[in-house]
mmCIF file of C-alpha atoms in Angstrom:
data_model
loop_
_atom_site.group_PDB
_atom_site.id
_atom_site.type_symbol
_atom_site.label_atom_id
_atom_site.label_comp_id
_atom_site.label_asym_id
_atom_site.label_seq_id
_atom_site.Cartn_x
_atom_site.Cartn_y
_atom_site.Cartn_z
ATOM 1 C CA MET A 3 115.371 275.278 1.712
ATOM 2 C CA VAL A 4 116.078 276.973 -1.480
ATOM 3 C CA ASP A 5 118.670 274.777 -3.730
ATOM 4 C CA PRO A 6 121.858 275.904 -3.041
ATOM 5 C CA ALA A 7 121.829 275.554 -7.505
ATOM 6 C CA ASP A 8 119.412 278.045 -7.329
ATOM 7 C CA LEU A 9 121.223 280.435 -5.360
ATOM 8 C CA ASP A 10 124.347 279.960 -7.298
ATOM 9 C CA ALA A 11 122.282 280.982 -10.594
ATOM 10 C CA VAL A 12 120.928 283.599 -8.666
ATOM 11 C CA ALA A 13 123.987 284.934 -7.579
ATOM 12 C CA ALA A 14 125.140 284.862 -11.400
ATOM 13 C CA GLN A 15 122.276 286.658 -12.817
ATOM 14 C CA LEU A 16 122.571 289.576 -10.168
ATOM 15 C CA GLY A 17 126.567 289.715 -10.428
ATOM 16 C CA ARG A 18 125.943 289.418 -6.091
ATOM 17 C CA GLU A 19 124.969 286.798 -3.584
ATOM 18 C CA PRO A 20 121.510 286.967 -3.067
ATOM 19 C CA ARG A 21 120.177 287.920 0.426
ATOM 20 C CA GLY A 22 116.974 287.077 2.099
ATOM 21 C CA VAL A 23 115.794 284.550 -0.529
ATOM 22 C CA LEU A 24 113.008 281.834 0.425
ATOM 23 C CA GLU A 25 112.504 280.898 -2.678
ATOM 24 C CA ILE A 26 112.421 280.520 -6.477
ATOM 25 C CA ALA A 27 108.845 282.174 -7.255
ATOM 26 C CA TYR A 28 109.203 281.702 -10.789
ATOM 27 C CA ARG A 29 111.514 279.898 -13.462
ATOM 28 C CA CYS A 30 111.268 280.421 -17.354
ATOM 29 C CA PRO A 31 109.780 277.873 -19.151
ATOM 30 C CA ASN A 32 113.659 276.669 -19.789
ATOM 31 C CA GLY A 33 113.826 276.223 -15.888
ATOM 32 C CA GLU A 34 115.983 278.925 -15.385
ATOM 33 C CA PRO A 35 115.592 281.064 -11.645
ATOM 34 C CA ALA A 36 113.713 284.418 -13.138
ATOM 35 C CA VAL A 37 112.321 285.700 -9.501
ATOM 36 C CA VAL A 38 113.090 285.086 -5.875
ATOM 37 C CA LYS A 39 110.600 285.337 -3.425
ATOM 38 C CA THR A 40 112.468 287.206 -0.532
ATOM 39 C CA SER A 41 112.052 287.775 3.489
ATOM 40 C CA PRO A 42 110.560 290.823 4.462
ATOM 41 C CA ARG A 43 113.618 291.369 6.613
ATOM 42 C CA LEU A 44 117.439 290.551 5.530
ATOM 43 C CA PRO A 45 119.336 288.715 7.325
ATOM 44 C CA ASP A 46 121.116 291.623 8.601
ATOM 45 C CA GLY A 47 117.768 293.067 9.760
ATOM 46 C CA THR A 48 117.144 295.504 7.283
ATOM 47 C CA PRO A 49 113.720 295.867 6.000
ATOM 48 C CA PHE A 50 113.224 294.253 2.495
ATOM 49 C CA PRO A 51 109.737 294.981 1.771
ATOM 50 C CA THR A 52 109.684 293.848 -1.861
ATOM 51 C CA LEU A 53 108.583 290.249 -1.393
ATOM 52 C CA TYR A 54 109.302 289.288 -4.809
ATOM 53 C CA TYR A 55 112.398 290.466 -6.457
ATOM 54 C CA LEU A 56 113.025 289.845 -10.675
ATOM 55 C CA THR A 57 117.068 288.080 -11.273
ATOM 56 C CA HIS A 58 116.678 287.523 -14.742
ATOM 57 C CA PRO A 59 119.004 289.714 -16.666
ATOM 58 C CA VAL A 60 117.018 289.721 -20.158
ATOM 59 C CA LEU A 61 114.024 290.305 -18.304
ATOM 60 C CA THR A 62 115.166 293.436 -15.541
ATOM 61 C CA ALA A 63 117.223 294.760 -19.075
ATOM 62 C CA ALA A 64 113.528 294.579 -20.505
ATOM 63 C CA ALA A 65 112.172 296.229 -17.710
ATOM 64 C CA SER A 66 114.293 298.926 -17.728
ATOM 65 C CA ARG A 67 113.544 299.340 -21.386
ATOM 66 C CA LEU A 68 109.804 299.639 -20.821
ATOM 67 C CA GLU A 69 110.491 302.533 -18.240
ATOM 68 C CA SER A 70 112.755 304.294 -20.169
ATOM 69 C CA ALA A 71 110.117 304.374 -22.943
ATOM 70 C CA GLY A 72 107.867 306.526 -20.524
ATOM 71 C CA VAL A 73 105.635 303.071 -19.871
ATOM 72 C CA MET A 74 104.998 303.986 -16.011
ATOM 73 C CA ARG A 75 103.876 307.511 -16.406
ATOM 74 C CA GLU A 76 100.971 306.070 -19.447
ATOM 75 C CA MET A 77 99.979 303.599 -16.950
ATOM 76 C CA THR A 78 99.941 305.735 -14.035
ATOM 77 C CA GLU A 79 97.854 308.277 -16.319
ATOM 78 C CA ARG A 80 95.837 305.082 -16.751
ATOM 79 C CA LEU A 81 95.619 304.037 -13.057
ATOM 80 C CA LEU A 82 93.617 307.576 -12.407
ATOM 81 C CA ALA A 83 91.110 307.829 -14.840
ATOM 82 C CA ASP A 84 90.147 304.411 -15.116
ATOM 83 C CA PRO A 85 88.574 303.417 -11.444
ATOM 84 C CA ASP A 86 88.370 299.584 -12.402
ATOM 85 C CA LEU A 87 91.876 299.639 -13.052
ATOM 86 C CA ALA A 88 92.939 301.286 -10.127
ATOM 87 C CA ALA A 89 90.689 298.441 -7.966
ATOM 88 C CA ALA A 90 92.609 295.608 -9.565
ATOM 89 C CA TYR A 91 95.676 297.507 -8.990
ATOM 90 C CA ARG A 92 94.617 297.929 -5.442
ATOM 91 C CA ARG A 93 93.653 294.105 -4.865
ATOM 92 C CA ALA A 94 96.888 293.275 -6.192
ATOM 93 C CA HIS A 95 98.906 295.638 -3.930
ATOM 94 C CA GLU A 96 96.638 294.000 -0.739
ATOM 95 C CA SER A 97 97.541 290.477 -1.835
ATOM 96 C CA PHE A 98 101.049 291.072 -1.910
ATOM 97 C CA LEU A 99 100.697 293.197 1.539
ATOM 98 C CA ALA A 100 98.869 290.253 3.307
ATOM 99 C CA GLU A 101 101.586 287.641 1.749
ATOM 100 C CA ARG A 102 104.195 289.743 2.796
ATOM 101 C CA ASP A 103 103.041 290.613 6.339
ATOM 102 C CA ALA A 104 101.861 286.099 6.521
ATOM 103 C CA ILE A 105 105.403 285.880 6.559
ATOM 104 C CA GLU A 106 106.643 288.802 8.897
ATOM 105 C CA SER A 107 105.343 292.770 9.336
ATOM 106 C CA LEU A 108 106.953 295.482 8.769
ATOM 107 C CA GLY A 109 104.865 297.458 9.985
ATOM 108 C CA THR A 110 103.885 299.123 6.365
ATOM 109 C CA THR A 111 101.756 299.464 4.282
ATOM 110 C CA PHE A 112 104.372 300.008 1.346
ATOM 111 C CA SER A 113 104.088 297.126 -1.172
ATOM 112 C CA GLY A 114 106.759 298.511 -3.658
ATOM 113 C CA GLY A 115 106.219 299.216 -7.297
ATOM 114 C CA GLY A 116 104.388 302.234 -6.766
ATOM 115 C CA MET A 117 101.030 300.113 -5.685
ATOM 116 C CA PRO A 118 98.822 301.098 -5.227
ATOM 117 C CA ASP A 119 98.519 304.671 -6.400
ATOM 118 C CA ARG A 120 101.625 304.676 -9.127
ATOM 119 C CA VAL A 121 103.138 302.678 -10.823
ATOM 120 C CA LYS A 122 106.839 302.880 -9.812
ATOM 121 C CA CYS A 123 109.224 300.331 -10.903
ATOM 122 C CA LEU A 124 107.935 297.512 -13.595
ATOM 123 C CA HIS A 125 110.493 295.482 -12.119
ATOM 124 C CA VAL A 126 108.544 294.617 -9.104
ATOM 125 C CA VAL A 127 105.298 294.489 -10.408
ATOM 126 C CA MET A 128 106.445 291.969 -13.752
ATOM 127 C CA ALA A 129 107.851 290.137 -10.596
ATOM 128 C CA HIS A 130 104.837 289.890 -8.820
ATOM 129 C CA SER A 131 102.217 288.650 -11.782
ATOM 130 C CA LEU A 132 105.293 286.160 -12.958
ATOM 131 C CA ALA A 133 105.158 284.763 -9.231
ATOM 132 C CA LYS A 134 101.446 284.637 -8.816
ATOM 133 C CA GLY A 135 100.367 284.444 -12.168
ATOM 134 C CA PRO A 136 98.250 286.340 -14.585
ATOM 135 C CA GLY A 137 95.173 288.079 -13.128
ATOM 136 C CA VAL A 138 97.146 289.343 -10.315
ATOM 137 C CA ASN A 139 98.530 292.354 -10.956
ATOM 138 C CA PRO A 140 97.226 293.929 -13.835
ATOM 139 C CA PHE A 141 100.039 296.397 -14.927
ATOM 140 C CA GLY A 142 102.769 293.799 -14.400
ATOM 141 C CA ASP A 143 100.512 291.495 -16.858
ATOM 142 C CA GLU A 144 100.717 294.067 -19.382
ATOM 143 C CA ALA A 145 104.156 294.891 -18.893
ATOM 144 C CA LEU A 146 104.942 291.030 -19.490
ATOM 145 C CA ALA A 147 102.560 290.871 -22.419
ATOM 146 C CA MET A 148 104.147 293.447 -23.902
ATOM 147 C CA LEU A 149 107.363 292.085 -23.815
ATOM 148 C CA ALA A 150 106.042 287.990 -24.413
ATOM 149 C CA VAL A 151 106.031 288.507 -28.140
ATOM 150 C CA GLU A 152 109.634 289.638 -28.562
ATOM 151 C CA PRO A 153 111.994 287.068 -29.818
ATOM 152 C CA ALA A 154 114.741 287.549 -27.249
ATOM 153 C CA MET A 155 111.701 286.405 -24.573
ATOM 154 C CA ALA A 156 111.773 283.014 -25.563
ATOM 155 C CA GLY A 157 112.112 280.745 -23.551
ATOM 156 C CA ILE A 158 112.125 282.955 -20.678
ATOM 157 C CA LEU A 159 108.112 283.977 -20.947
ATOM 158 C CA ASP A 160 105.246 281.524 -21.829
ATOM 159 C CA PRO A 161 103.988 283.538 -24.891
ATOM 160 C CA GLU A 162 100.597 281.489 -24.394
ATOM 161 C CA ARG A 163 100.373 282.821 -20.538
ATOM 162 C CA TRP A 164 101.253 286.845 -21.262
ATOM 163 C CA VAL A 165 98.927 287.331 -24.467
ATOM 164 C CA PRO A 166 98.689 290.818 -25.122
#
């Protein structure tokens, strides 16, 4: 059961009522929710394959800023050229699918964020990294390391956990 106060905090972050929240998957060092783990199906039955959802407005804005700066394109180019990086990203995808399917299978191999073939959404890969910790999603880790050094991330990201 998710604490109603956490759901209220997430609603304030999103500007709408959150749907299908199973748990708070990551809290900022200051205690604020920043990532929710969402049911594979929303309460109305709609499939929602994005298991981890970034909710903190500072983090979502930062992810959007990195996306606008072309970070995803550069990551995808490296993914296509580096077999070890591609293997690590595929493992992240497989881990994501296994965890989601353990809750409820959607009968699809779509995991979100572009995994495993491209980097399509930094919001998803960052949320995955925050929820699971460093070493699971290489591109989420990389994006978080880029951001952790920014003063605006104080109290939101632990710079010792997301080292560039």
